[in-house]
XYZ file of C-alpha atoms in Angstrom:
253
model
C -45.920 -23.273 -24.230
C -47.402 -20.761 -22.321
C -49.365 -17.730 -23.132
C -47.727 -14.984 -24.840
C -47.513 -11.585 -23.248
C -49.553 -10.041 -25.900
C -52.283 -12.045 -26.196
C -52.538 -11.960 -22.068
C -52.975 -8.241 -22.514
C -55.699 -8.621 -25.107
C -57.527 -10.841 -22.951
C -57.088 -8.637 -19.842
C -57.956 -5.279 -21.697
C -61.349 -6.911 -22.927
C -63.490 -4.912 -20.996
C -61.211 -2.281 -20.572
C -59.135 -1.377 -23.753
C -58.007 2.261 -22.643
C -54.521 0.208 -21.834
C -54.315 3.016 -18.479
C -56.798 3.491 -15.747
C -58.344 6.323 -17.336
C -62.084 5.810 -17.794
C -63.652 6.133 -21.101
C -65.060 9.636 -20.308
C -62.042 11.023 -19.641
C -60.708 9.623 -22.864
C -63.255 11.046 -25.183
C -62.318 14.532 -22.481
C -59.061 14.438 -24.105
C -60.111 13.656 -27.653
C -61.847 16.782 -27.278
C -58.857 18.923 -26.427
C -56.881 17.646 -28.868
C -57.776 19.784 -31.072
C -55.698 19.971 -34.872
C -56.217 21.608 -37.949
C -58.279 20.001 -40.623
C -55.894 18.114 -43.205
C -53.184 17.471 -39.864
C -50.944 14.493 -38.867
C -51.769 12.880 -35.670
C -49.470 9.825 -34.865
C -50.913 7.683 -31.891
C -47.333 5.889 -30.579
C -47.947 2.333 -28.938
C -51.581 2.536 -29.684
C -52.953 -1.103 -28.606
C -55.703 -1.576 -28.791
C -56.605 2.027 -30.511
C -59.299 2.703 -27.844
C -57.418 6.799 -28.042
C -56.650 6.831 -32.615
C -60.216 5.380 -33.121
C -61.995 8.056 -31.123
C -59.755 10.832 -32.521
C -60.231 10.279 -36.211
C -64.209 9.708 -35.738
C -64.832 12.384 -33.291
C -62.163 14.805 -35.833
C -62.947 13.021 -39.346
C -60.330 15.705 -41.340
C -57.666 14.619 -40.085
C -55.090 11.992 -40.748
C -54.250 9.188 -37.824
C -51.388 6.845 -38.130
C -51.281 4.309 -34.771
C -48.454 2.246 -34.357
C -47.827 -0.538 -32.070
C -45.713 -3.622 -31.847
C -48.322 -6.268 -31.362
C -49.559 -7.968 -34.435
C -52.359 -8.838 -32.037
C -53.815 -6.029 -30.841
C -53.253 -4.192 -34.230
C -55.617 -7.120 -35.715
C -58.212 -6.595 -32.297
C -58.076 -2.136 -32.566
C -58.744 -3.228 -36.917
C -61.827 -4.986 -36.029
C -62.882 -3.047 -33.169
C -62.342 0.379 -35.461
C -63.754 -1.188 -38.225
C -64.261 2.236 -41.743
C -62.536 4.377 -39.098
C -59.904 5.274 -41.983
C -56.680 4.636 -39.214
C -53.721 4.382 -40.885
C -52.423 1.120 -38.530
C -49.209 0.391 -38.677
C -46.996 -2.687 -37.096
C -44.087 -1.370 -36.105
C -41.737 -0.240 -33.701
C -42.352 4.007 -32.465
C -38.674 4.732 -32.713
C -38.057 2.912 -35.920
C -41.372 4.856 -37.642
C -39.920 8.632 -35.803
C -36.418 8.045 -37.077
C -38.147 6.662 -40.744
C -40.471 9.259 -40.943
C -38.795 12.923 -41.264
C -41.971 15.330 -42.092
C -43.602 17.391 -39.252
C -46.336 16.006 -36.992
C -49.579 17.572 -35.415
C -49.796 15.969 -32.687
C -48.068 12.977 -31.010
C -50.379 10.798 -28.697
C -47.903 8.643 -26.291
C -50.083 7.347 -22.969
C -48.031 4.686 -21.305
C -45.791 4.041 -23.977
C -42.963 6.203 -23.233
C -40.293 3.091 -22.033
C -40.547 2.650 -26.181
C -38.102 5.718 -25.963
C -36.350 4.928 -22.779
C -38.118 6.677 -20.662
C -40.193 9.644 -20.317
C -37.002 12.515 -20.174
C -35.914 10.707 -24.073
C -39.820 10.780 -25.130
C -40.316 14.063 -24.712
C -37.046 15.099 -26.297
C -36.965 13.107 -29.421
C -40.788 13.546 -30.112
C -40.736 17.260 -29.978
C -37.862 17.855 -33.011
C -40.943 16.006 -34.656
C -43.496 17.878 -34.099
C -44.188 21.539 -36.050
C -43.809 24.444 -34.164
C -46.938 24.655 -31.445
C -47.679 21.074 -32.378
C -49.266 19.260 -29.358
C -48.705 15.796 -27.658
C -50.574 13.999 -25.080
C -48.538 11.715 -23.101
C -49.913 9.735 -19.969
C -47.150 8.436 -17.298
C -46.523 7.139 -14.378
C -45.594 9.119 -10.956
C -44.344 8.558 -7.298
C -47.804 9.869 -5.012
C -45.017 9.425 -2.528
C -41.178 7.918 -1.861
C -42.014 4.135 -3.177
C -41.182 1.148 -0.925
C -40.154 -1.655 -1.284
C -43.253 -3.728 -1.952
C -44.555 -1.142 -4.642
C -41.054 -1.392 -5.958
C -40.904 -5.477 -6.346
C -44.864 -5.256 -7.494
C -43.822 -3.307 -10.690
C -40.491 -4.886 -10.868
C -39.122 -1.017 -10.888
C -36.634 0.663 -9.791
C -37.314 4.210 -6.922
C -35.758 5.874 -10.662
C -38.219 5.053 -12.833
C -40.842 7.316 -11.883
C -40.541 11.187 -10.593
C -42.760 13.119 -7.891
C -45.309 14.828 -10.383
C -44.046 18.146 -9.780
C -40.722 17.238 -11.327
C -42.732 15.205 -13.656
C -44.785 18.562 -14.834
C -40.763 20.180 -14.440
C -39.202 17.890 -17.302
C -41.742 19.532 -19.471
C -41.057 22.554 -19.173
C -37.574 22.160 -19.246
C -37.717 20.443 -22.488
C -39.215 23.968 -24.068
C -43.332 22.809 -23.842
C -46.471 24.653 -22.279
C -48.635 22.952 -20.354
C -51.439 23.483 -21.892
C -53.710 20.527 -19.337
C -53.334 18.500 -16.599
C -55.705 15.463 -15.271
C -54.386 12.940 -12.579
C -56.220 9.564 -12.563
C -58.283 8.922 -9.267
C -58.190 6.269 -7.172
C -61.386 4.958 -8.962
C -60.064 5.272 -12.125
C -56.789 3.020 -10.730
C -59.081 0.447 -9.300
C -62.067 0.408 -12.151
C -58.396 -0.466 -14.153
C -57.114 -3.379 -12.009
C -59.751 -4.817 -11.416
C -60.967 -4.706 -15.140
C -57.764 -6.208 -15.993
C -58.221 -9.098 -13.413
C -61.565 -10.028 -14.100
C -60.359 -9.819 -17.890
C -58.422 -12.621 -17.103
C -60.523 -14.965 -14.957
C -63.465 -14.730 -16.961
C -61.638 -16.080 -19.828
C -60.391 -18.966 -17.986
C -63.870 -19.747 -16.566
C -65.583 -19.936 -20.202
C -62.726 -20.505 -23.178
C -62.962 -23.600 -23.573
C -60.833 -23.606 -26.400
C -57.925 -22.851 -23.744
C -55.943 -26.262 -22.288
C -56.274 -26.426 -18.141
C -52.496 -25.270 -18.614
C -53.110 -22.058 -20.126
C -56.452 -21.303 -17.978
C -54.214 -22.531 -14.882
C -51.800 -19.111 -16.339
C -54.793 -17.106 -16.526
C -55.819 -17.133 -12.947
C -52.525 -17.344 -11.654
C -51.649 -13.802 -13.939
C -54.867 -12.416 -12.781
C -54.126 -13.160 -8.656
C -50.506 -12.321 -8.443
C -51.696 -8.809 -10.470
C -54.956 -8.710 -7.803
C -51.846 -9.108 -4.691
C -49.196 -6.500 -6.548
C -51.922 -3.419 -6.738
C -53.733 -3.727 -3.718
C -50.623 -4.926 -1.095
C -47.892 -3.469 -3.332
C -48.049 0.069 -5.528
C -51.870 1.480 -5.430
C -51.612 4.575 -4.169
C -47.872 4.998 -4.794
C -47.753 4.775 -7.835
C -50.187 7.378 -9.938
C -50.967 8.161 -13.287
C -51.012 11.720 -14.935
C -52.082 12.605 -18.537
C -50.940 16.287 -20.192
C -51.545 18.107 -23.127
C -48.135 19.913 -23.555
C -47.710 22.199 -26.358
C -44.128 23.424 -28.436
C -43.560 26.760 -28.745
C -44.605 28.721 -31.657
C -42.647 29.868 -34.207
C -40.632 32.638 -33.376
C -40.810 32.358 -29.794
């Protein structure tokens, strides 16, 4: 039986638990920018291995942090990586969590997870309805740095409509009433480091994990090889990644 997608993802992010092309330094800076008053509630939707939620809880001990993910494998790893962090780790779907909790939230994180809502535009629309006036949304999203060639689309298993150019990505946020507080574009070095870490982690697992069957080890090697080719010969330099801090209008505006 092939290894599950969740298990492969866990191993692929062993040395780069931030599941997007952002360095540890960049994530720390973003966490510092996310200023929420004591007693506030921050929800990380699609938390993965907890790199954002764990940092938030430790750096801002006066706030409540909820972290939601569909992967039980990732959540178990997150709990182990951030012991005593006071994060409420929730196994479930982001949309279902939103629908089940009507109380307004002070801030949402949605880093590389807008697909859970059907895409970037729909995610922004859904989340603004659950934020307090003046609430914050820290969102990470892919964008086209140039018109994607067929090689990039094939490598990503994507269509040209799946992402927007950067100016249109920011424009969607403004059209939906958000103020754009801060924007940062992932560098080529951050992209290269992320993709290399992903592939190298799987190759290392295939070489060193004696509990793997020969078939499982071969699957990991093939995944790493295919991923490296997809990045280097497909979407490198075409798919960008932007992280944005957005704010909803204050009450009365």
